[in-house]
Tab-separated table of C-alpha atoms and ligand atoms in Angstrom:
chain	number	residue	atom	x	y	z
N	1	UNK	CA	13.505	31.908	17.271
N	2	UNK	CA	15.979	28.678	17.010
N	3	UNK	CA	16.938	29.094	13.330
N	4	UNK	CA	18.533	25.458	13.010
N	5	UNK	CA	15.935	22.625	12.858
N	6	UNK	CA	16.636	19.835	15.050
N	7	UNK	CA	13.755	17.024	16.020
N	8	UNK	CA	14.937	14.612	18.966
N	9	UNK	CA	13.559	11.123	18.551
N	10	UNK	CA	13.220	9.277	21.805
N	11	UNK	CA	13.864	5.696	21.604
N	12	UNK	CA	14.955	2.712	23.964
N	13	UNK	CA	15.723	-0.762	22.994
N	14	UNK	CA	13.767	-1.693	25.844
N	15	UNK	CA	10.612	-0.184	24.727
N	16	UNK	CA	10.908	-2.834	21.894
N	17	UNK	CA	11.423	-5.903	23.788
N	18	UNK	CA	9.655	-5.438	27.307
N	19	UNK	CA	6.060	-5.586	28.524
N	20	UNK	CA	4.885	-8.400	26.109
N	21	UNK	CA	0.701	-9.141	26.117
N	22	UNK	CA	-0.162	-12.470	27.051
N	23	UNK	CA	-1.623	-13.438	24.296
N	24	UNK	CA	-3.748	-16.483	24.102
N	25	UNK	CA	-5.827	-15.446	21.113
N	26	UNK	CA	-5.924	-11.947	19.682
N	27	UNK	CA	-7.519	-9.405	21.759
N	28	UNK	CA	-7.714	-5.942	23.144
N	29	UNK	CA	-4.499	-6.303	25.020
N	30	UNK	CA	-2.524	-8.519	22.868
N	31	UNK	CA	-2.350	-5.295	20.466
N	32	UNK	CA	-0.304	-2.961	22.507
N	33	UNK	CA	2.494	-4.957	21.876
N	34	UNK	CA	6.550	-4.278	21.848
N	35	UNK	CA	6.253	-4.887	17.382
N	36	UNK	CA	4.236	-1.285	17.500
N	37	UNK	CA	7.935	0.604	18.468
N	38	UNK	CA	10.073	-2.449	16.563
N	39	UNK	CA	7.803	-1.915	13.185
N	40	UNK	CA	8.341	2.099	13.509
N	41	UNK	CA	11.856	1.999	14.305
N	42	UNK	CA	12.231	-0.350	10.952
N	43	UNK	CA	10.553	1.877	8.777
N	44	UNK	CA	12.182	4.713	9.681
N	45	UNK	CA	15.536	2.895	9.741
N	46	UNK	CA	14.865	1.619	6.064
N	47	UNK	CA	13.707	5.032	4.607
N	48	UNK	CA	16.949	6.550	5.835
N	49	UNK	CA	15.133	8.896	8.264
N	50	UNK	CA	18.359	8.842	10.900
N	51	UNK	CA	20.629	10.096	8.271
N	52	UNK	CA	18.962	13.170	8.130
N	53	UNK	CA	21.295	15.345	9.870
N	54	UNK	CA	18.237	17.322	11.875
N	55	UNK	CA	16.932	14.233	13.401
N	56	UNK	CA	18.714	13.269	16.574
N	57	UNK	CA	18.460	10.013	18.548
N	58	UNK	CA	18.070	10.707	22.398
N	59	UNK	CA	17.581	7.959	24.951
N	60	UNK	CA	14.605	8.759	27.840
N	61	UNK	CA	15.422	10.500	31.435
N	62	UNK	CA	16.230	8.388	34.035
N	63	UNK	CA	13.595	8.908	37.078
N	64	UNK	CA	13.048	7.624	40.309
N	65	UNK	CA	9.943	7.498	42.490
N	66	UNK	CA	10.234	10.726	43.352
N	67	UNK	CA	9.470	11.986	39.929
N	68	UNK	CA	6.337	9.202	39.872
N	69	UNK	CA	4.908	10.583	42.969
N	70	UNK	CA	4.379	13.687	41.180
N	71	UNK	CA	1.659	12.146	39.293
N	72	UNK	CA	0.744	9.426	40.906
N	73	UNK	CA	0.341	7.837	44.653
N	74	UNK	CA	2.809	5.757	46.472
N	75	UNK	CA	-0.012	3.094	46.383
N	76	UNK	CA	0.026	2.882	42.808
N	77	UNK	CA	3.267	2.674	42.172
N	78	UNK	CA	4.164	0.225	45.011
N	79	UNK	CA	1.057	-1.621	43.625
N	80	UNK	CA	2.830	-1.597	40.125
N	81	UNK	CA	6.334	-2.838	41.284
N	82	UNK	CA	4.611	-5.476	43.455
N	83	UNK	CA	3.044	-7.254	41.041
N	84	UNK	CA	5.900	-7.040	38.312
N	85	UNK	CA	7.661	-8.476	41.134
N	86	UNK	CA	5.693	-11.624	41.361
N	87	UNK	CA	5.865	-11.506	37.687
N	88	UNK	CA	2.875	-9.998	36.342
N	89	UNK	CA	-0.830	-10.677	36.179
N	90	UNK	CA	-3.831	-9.345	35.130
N	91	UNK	CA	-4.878	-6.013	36.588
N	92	UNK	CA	-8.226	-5.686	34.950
N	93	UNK	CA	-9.505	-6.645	30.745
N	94	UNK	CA	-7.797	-3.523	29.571
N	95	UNK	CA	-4.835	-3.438	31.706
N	96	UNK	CA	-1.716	-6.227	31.922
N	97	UNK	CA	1.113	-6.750	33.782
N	98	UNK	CA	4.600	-8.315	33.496
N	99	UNK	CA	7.876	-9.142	35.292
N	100	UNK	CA	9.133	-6.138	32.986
N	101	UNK	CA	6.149	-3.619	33.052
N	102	UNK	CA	7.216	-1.209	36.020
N	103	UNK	CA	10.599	-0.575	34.590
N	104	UNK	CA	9.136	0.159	31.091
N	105	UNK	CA	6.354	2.090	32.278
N	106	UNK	CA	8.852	4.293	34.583
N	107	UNK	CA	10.686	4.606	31.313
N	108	UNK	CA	8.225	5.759	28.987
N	109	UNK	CA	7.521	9.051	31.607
N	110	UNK	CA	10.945	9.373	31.210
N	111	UNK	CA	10.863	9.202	27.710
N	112	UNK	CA	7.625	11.801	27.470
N	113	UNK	CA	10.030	14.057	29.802
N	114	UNK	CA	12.908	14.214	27.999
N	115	UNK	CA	11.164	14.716	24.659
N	116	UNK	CA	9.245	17.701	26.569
N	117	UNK	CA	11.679	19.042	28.634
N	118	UNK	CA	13.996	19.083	25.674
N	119	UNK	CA	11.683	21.123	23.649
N	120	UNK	CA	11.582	23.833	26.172
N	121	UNK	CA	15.012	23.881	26.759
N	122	UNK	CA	15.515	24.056	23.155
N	123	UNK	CA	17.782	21.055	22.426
N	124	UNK	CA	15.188	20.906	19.909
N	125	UNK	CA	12.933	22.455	17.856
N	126	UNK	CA	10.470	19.545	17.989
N	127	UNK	CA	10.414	15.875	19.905
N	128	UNK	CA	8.784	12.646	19.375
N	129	UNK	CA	8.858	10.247	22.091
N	130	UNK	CA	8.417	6.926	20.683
N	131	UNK	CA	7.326	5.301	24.401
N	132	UNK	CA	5.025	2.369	25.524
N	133	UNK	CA	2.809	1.547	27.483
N	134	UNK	CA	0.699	4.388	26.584
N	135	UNK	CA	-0.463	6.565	29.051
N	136	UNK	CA	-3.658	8.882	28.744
N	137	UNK	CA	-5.904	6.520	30.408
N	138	UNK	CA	-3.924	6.380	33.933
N	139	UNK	CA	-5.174	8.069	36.619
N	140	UNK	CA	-3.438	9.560	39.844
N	141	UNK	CA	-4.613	6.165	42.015
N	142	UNK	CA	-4.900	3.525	38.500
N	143	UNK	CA	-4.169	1.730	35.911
N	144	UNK	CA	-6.591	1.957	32.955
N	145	UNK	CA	-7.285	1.195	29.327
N	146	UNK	CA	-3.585	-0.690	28.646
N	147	UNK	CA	-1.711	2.967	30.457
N	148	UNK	CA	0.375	1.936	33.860
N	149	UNK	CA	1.225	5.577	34.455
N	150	UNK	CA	-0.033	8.843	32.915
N	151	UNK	CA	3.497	10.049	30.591
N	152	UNK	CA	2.040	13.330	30.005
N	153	UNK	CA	0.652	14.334	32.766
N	154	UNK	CA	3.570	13.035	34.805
N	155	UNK	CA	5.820	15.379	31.908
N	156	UNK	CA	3.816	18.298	32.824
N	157	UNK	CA	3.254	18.120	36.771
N	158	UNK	CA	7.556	17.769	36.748
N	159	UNK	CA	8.267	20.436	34.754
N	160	UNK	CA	5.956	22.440	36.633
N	161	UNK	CA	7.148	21.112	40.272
N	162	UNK	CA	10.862	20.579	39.707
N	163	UNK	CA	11.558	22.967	36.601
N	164	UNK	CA	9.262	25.632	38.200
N	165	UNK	CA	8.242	26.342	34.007
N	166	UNK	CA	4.621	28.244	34.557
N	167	UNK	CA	3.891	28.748	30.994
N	168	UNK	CA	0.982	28.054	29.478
N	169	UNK	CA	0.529	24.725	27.386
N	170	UNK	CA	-2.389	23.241	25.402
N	171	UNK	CA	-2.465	19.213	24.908
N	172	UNK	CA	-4.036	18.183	21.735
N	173	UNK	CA	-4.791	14.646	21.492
N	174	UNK	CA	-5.784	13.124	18.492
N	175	UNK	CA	-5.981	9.456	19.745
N	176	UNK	CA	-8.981	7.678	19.053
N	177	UNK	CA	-9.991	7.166	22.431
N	178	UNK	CA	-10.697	9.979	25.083
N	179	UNK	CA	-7.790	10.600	27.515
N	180	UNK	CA	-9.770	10.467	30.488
N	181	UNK	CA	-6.851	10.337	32.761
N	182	UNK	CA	-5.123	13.617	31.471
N	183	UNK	CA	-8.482	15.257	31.536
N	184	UNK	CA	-8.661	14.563	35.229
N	185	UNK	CA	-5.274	16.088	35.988
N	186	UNK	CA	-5.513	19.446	34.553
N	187	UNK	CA	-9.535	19.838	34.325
N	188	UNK	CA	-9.407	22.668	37.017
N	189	UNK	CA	-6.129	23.938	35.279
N	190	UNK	CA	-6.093	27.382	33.338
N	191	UNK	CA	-2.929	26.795	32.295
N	192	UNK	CA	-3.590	23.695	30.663
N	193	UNK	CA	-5.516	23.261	27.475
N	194	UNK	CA	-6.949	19.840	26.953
N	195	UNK	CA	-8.094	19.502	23.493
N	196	UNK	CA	-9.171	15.820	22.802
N	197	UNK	CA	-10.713	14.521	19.692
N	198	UNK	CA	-12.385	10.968	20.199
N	199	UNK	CA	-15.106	8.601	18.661
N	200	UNK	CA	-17.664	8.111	20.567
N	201	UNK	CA	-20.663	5.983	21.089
N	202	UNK	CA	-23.584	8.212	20.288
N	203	UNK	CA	-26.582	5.300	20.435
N	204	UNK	CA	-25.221	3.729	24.148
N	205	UNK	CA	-23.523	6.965	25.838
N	206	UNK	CA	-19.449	7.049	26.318
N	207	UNK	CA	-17.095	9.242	28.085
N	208	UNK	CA	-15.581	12.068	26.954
N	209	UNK	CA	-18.586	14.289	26.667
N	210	UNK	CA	-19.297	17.369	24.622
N	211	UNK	CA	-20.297	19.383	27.836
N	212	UNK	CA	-17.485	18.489	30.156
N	213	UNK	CA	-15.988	22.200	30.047
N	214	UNK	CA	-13.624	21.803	32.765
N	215	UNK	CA	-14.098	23.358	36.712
N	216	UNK	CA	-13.570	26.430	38.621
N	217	UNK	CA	-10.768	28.250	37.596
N	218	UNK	CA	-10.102	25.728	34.023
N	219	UNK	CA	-13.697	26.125	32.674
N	220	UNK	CA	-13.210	26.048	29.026
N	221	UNK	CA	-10.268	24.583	28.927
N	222	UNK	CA	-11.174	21.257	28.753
N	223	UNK	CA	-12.303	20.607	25.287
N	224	UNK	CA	-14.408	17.304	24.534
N	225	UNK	CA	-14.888	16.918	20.733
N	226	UNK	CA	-16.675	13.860	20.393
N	227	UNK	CA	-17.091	12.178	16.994
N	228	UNK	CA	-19.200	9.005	15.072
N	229	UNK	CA	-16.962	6.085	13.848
N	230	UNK	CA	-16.176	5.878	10.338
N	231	UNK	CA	-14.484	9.652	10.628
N	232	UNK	CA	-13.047	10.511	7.330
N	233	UNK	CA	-9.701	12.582	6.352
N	234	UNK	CA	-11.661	15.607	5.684
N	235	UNK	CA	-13.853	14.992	8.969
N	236	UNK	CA	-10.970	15.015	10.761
N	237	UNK	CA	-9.640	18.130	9.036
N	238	UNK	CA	-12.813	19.880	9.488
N	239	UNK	CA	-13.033	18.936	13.018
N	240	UNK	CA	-9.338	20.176	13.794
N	241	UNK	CA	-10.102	23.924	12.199
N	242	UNK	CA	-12.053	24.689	15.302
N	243	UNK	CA	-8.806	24.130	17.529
N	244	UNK	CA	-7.059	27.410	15.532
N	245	UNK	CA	-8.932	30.151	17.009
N	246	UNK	CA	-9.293	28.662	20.197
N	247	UNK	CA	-4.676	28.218	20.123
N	248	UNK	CA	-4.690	31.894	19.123
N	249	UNK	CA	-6.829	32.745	21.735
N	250	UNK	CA	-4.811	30.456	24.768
N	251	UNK	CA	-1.509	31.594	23.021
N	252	UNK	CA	0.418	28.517	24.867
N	253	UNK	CA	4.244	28.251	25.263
N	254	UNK	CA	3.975	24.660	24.124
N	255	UNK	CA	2.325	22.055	22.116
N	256	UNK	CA	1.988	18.627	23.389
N	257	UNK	CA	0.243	15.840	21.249
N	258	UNK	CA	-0.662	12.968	22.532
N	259	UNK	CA	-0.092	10.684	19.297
N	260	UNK	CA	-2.540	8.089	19.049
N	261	UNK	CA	-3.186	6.753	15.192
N	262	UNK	CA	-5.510	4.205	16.597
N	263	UNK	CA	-8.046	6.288	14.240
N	264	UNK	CA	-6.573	4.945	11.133
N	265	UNK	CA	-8.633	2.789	9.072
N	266	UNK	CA	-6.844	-0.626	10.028
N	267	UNK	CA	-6.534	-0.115	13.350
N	268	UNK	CA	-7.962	-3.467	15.208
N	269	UNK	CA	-9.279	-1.410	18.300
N	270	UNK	CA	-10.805	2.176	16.740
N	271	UNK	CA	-13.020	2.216	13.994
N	272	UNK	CA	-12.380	5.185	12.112
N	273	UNK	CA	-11.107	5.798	8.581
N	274	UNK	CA	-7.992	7.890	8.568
N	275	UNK	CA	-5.405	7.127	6.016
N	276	UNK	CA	-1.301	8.336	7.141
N	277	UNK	CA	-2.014	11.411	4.983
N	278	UNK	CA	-4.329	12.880	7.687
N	279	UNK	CA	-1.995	12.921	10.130
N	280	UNK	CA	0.697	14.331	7.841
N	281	UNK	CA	-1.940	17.344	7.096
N	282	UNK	CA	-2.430	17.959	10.839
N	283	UNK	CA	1.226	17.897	11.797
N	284	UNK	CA	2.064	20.524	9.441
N	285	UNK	CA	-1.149	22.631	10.114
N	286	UNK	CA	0.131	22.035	13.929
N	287	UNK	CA	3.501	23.195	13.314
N	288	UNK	CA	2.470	26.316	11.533
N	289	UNK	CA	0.603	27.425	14.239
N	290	UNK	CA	3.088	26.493	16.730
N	291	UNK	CA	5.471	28.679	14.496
N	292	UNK	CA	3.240	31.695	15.087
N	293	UNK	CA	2.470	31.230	18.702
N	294	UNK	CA	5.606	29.334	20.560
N	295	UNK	CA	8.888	29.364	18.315
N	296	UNK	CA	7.090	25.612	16.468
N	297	UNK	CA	7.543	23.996	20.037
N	298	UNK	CA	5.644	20.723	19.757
N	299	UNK	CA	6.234	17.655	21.377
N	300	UNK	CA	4.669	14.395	20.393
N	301	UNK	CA	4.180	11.617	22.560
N	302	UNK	CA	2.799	7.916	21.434
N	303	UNK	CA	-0.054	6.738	22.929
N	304	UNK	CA	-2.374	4.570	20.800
N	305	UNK	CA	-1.961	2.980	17.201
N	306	UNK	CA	-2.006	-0.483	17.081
N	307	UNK	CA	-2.146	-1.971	13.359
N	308	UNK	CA	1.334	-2.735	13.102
N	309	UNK	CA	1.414	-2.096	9.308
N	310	UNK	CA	0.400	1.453	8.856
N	311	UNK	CA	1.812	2.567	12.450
N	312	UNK	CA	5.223	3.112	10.988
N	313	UNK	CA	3.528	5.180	8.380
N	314	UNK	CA	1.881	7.782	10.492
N	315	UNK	CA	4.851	8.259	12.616
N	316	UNK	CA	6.751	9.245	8.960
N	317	UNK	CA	4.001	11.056	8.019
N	318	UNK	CA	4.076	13.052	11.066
N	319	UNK	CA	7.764	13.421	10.868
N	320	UNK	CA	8.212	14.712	7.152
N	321	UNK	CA	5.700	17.200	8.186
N	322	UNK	CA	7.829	18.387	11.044
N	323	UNK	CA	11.104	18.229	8.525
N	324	UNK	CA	9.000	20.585	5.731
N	325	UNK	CA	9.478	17.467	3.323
N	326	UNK	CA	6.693	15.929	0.846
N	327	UNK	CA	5.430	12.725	2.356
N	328	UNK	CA	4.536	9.863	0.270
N	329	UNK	CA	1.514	7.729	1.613
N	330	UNK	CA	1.912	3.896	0.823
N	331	UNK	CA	0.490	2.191	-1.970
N	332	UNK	CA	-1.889	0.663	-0.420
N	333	UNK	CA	-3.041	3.060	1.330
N	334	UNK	CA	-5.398	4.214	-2.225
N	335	UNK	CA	-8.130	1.848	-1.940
N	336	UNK	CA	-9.090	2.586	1.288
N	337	UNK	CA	-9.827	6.254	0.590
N	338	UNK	CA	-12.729	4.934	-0.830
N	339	UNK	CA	-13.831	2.905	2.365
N	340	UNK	CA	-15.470	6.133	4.789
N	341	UNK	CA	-18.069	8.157	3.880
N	342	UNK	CA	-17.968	11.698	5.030
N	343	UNK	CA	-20.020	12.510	8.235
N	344	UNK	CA	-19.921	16.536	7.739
N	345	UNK	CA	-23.103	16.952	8.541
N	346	UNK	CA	-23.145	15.438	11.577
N	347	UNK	CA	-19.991	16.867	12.613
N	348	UNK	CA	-21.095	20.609	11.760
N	349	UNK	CA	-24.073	19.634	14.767
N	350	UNK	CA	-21.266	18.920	17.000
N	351	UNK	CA	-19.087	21.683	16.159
N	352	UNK	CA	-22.139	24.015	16.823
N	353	UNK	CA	-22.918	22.850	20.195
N	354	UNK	CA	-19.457	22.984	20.858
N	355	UNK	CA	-19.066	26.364	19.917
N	356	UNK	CA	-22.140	27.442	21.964
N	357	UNK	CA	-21.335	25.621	24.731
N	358	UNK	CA	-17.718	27.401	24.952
N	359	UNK	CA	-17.883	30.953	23.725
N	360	UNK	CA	-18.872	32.189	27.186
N	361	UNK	CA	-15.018	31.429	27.800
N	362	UNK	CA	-13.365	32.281	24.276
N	363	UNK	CA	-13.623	35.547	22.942
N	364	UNK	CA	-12.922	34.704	19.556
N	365	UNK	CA	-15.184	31.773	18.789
C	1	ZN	ZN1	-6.607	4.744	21.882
């Protein structure tokens, strides 16, 4: 085991000043927005987080197509360039583009890779890669849901195809929304475990169903754990403790989280009720486990989180956790632990059918 802590932060200036929303009122789009990485990067510069001798700052891998094509066809990428060439447009409600976007996008897989790739290398311990656009949404052939291309997926399919790494690694992602697009890479995969907590709409339907198991060869390793809006701290606690066994069981090399904290209360797109201190509780139970199964390697990667005020807070929070440090949430932050109402009851019905629905494929469940 590496006995001498070291997290690697990866951050570009450009991830702060490129691929700006149009923005002529607020809307879905005009949230994932370069102030997301400038607000973090502020906070963390003003509570003296860099001067912390185990943090390091670490700039993203430079890739070419070749890496791209990996993940994604030469139709989407050309289709990418093209239109940042002409200067942007509109690809669909959820999805924009700018003069700027391709070069950012090709930077944030870069970024996911060298916060991933340094992790099993062990230049660190732990990564975060503070990257935008997100990417959990994009699939091999699209765009979707404000992602351009897929950074983890992308991480994973190069370190498998040009690092020739085999191990196993489970990908837990706690953004609010369901990564459909990293589900579709890996959901015949038995070496990947997707894990993905998400609210869904239980009255009109939604993706990201309880039953979708994974196929073939990955059944079971696609793990769909649906929840109502309004999720609570504890919810999301109690919904988390069925991921132990199930770790324990897959016994992966590596942990990747796809870091959304679009379930915090003040998010403008999810509508759940997380304060910072939830994901402070889940990095550390996270990095426990990690320390009894892989040496604590975790990488997290940003994807969602777009209320610009409390953002900057659940990156700290995750990031005292990983330094073993008390985190202090803001202020502000007390009144609205009195805003969600706890949705146990519901969630134990879920958990349950979960349970059933995969112990054919875990032993210890
Ligand atoms: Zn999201």
């Amino acid at each position: 085991m590496m006995s001498v802590k070291k997290i690697g932060i990866i951050l570009d200036d450009d991830f702060g000043s490129k691929h700006i929303p149009p923005y002529p009122k607020p809307s879905f789009i005009s949230f994932e927005h370069p102030f997301r990485i400038n607000c973090i990067l502020n906070h963390l510069e003003r509570i003296g987080i860099f001067q912390d001798i185990r943090i390091v700052k670490v700039k993203p891998k430079e890739i070419g197509d070749e890496i791209l094509e990996l993940a994604h066809s030469k139709y989407h990428i050309e289709a990418i360039r093209k239109i940042s060439n002409i200067g942007g447009g509109l690809i669909d409600d959820e999805v924009f583009v700018t003069e700027d976007t391709f070069d950012l996008a090709q930077k944030a897989v870069g970024g996911a890779i060298e916060a991933i790739e340094g992790v099993i290398n062990n230049s660190f311990t732990q990564s975060f890669a503070l990257i935008r656009p997100p990417g959990h949404h994009a699939y091999r052939e699209k765009s979707s849901g404000l992602c351009i291309f897929n950074n983890i997926a992308n991480s994973i399919l190069y370190l498998r195809k040009m690092l020739s790494y085999d191990k196993k690694i489970a990908i837990i992602d706690i953004d609010d929304h369901f990564g459909d697009g990293i589900a579709q890479y890996f959901y015949h995969d038995p070496s990947v475990l997707y894990f993905s907590l998400h609210e869904f709409d239980f009255t009109e339907g939604d993706i990201g169903m309880v039953d979708e198991l994974g196929q073939d060869e990955g059944i079971g390793k696609n793990i769909n754990f649906p929840v109502p809006e309004g999720l609570t701290n504890e919810d999301f606690d109690y919904c988390l403790d069925l991921l132990e066994p199930i770790l324990h069981e897959f016994q992966p090399a590596l942990i990747i989280v796809a870091a959304g904290f679009d379930m915090y209360y003040a998010d403008p797109i999810g509508n759940c009720s997380l304060t910072s201190s939830a994901y402070n509780h889940f990095a550390a139970k996270i990095l426990r486990i990690a320390e009894e199964l892989c040496d604590g390697r975790i990488s997290f990667v940003l994807e969602g989180g777009y209320d610009v005020i409390g953002l900057p807070y659940c990156v700290e929070a995750v990031l005292k956790a990983l330094l073993n440090e008390k985190y202090e949430p803001p202020v502000y932050e007390k009144d609205a632990l009195l805003l969600g109402e706890s949705k146990i009851e519901d969630l134990k019905k879920i958990k349950n059918m979960l349970t059933r629905l995969l112990s054919p494929y875990w032993e210890h469940l």
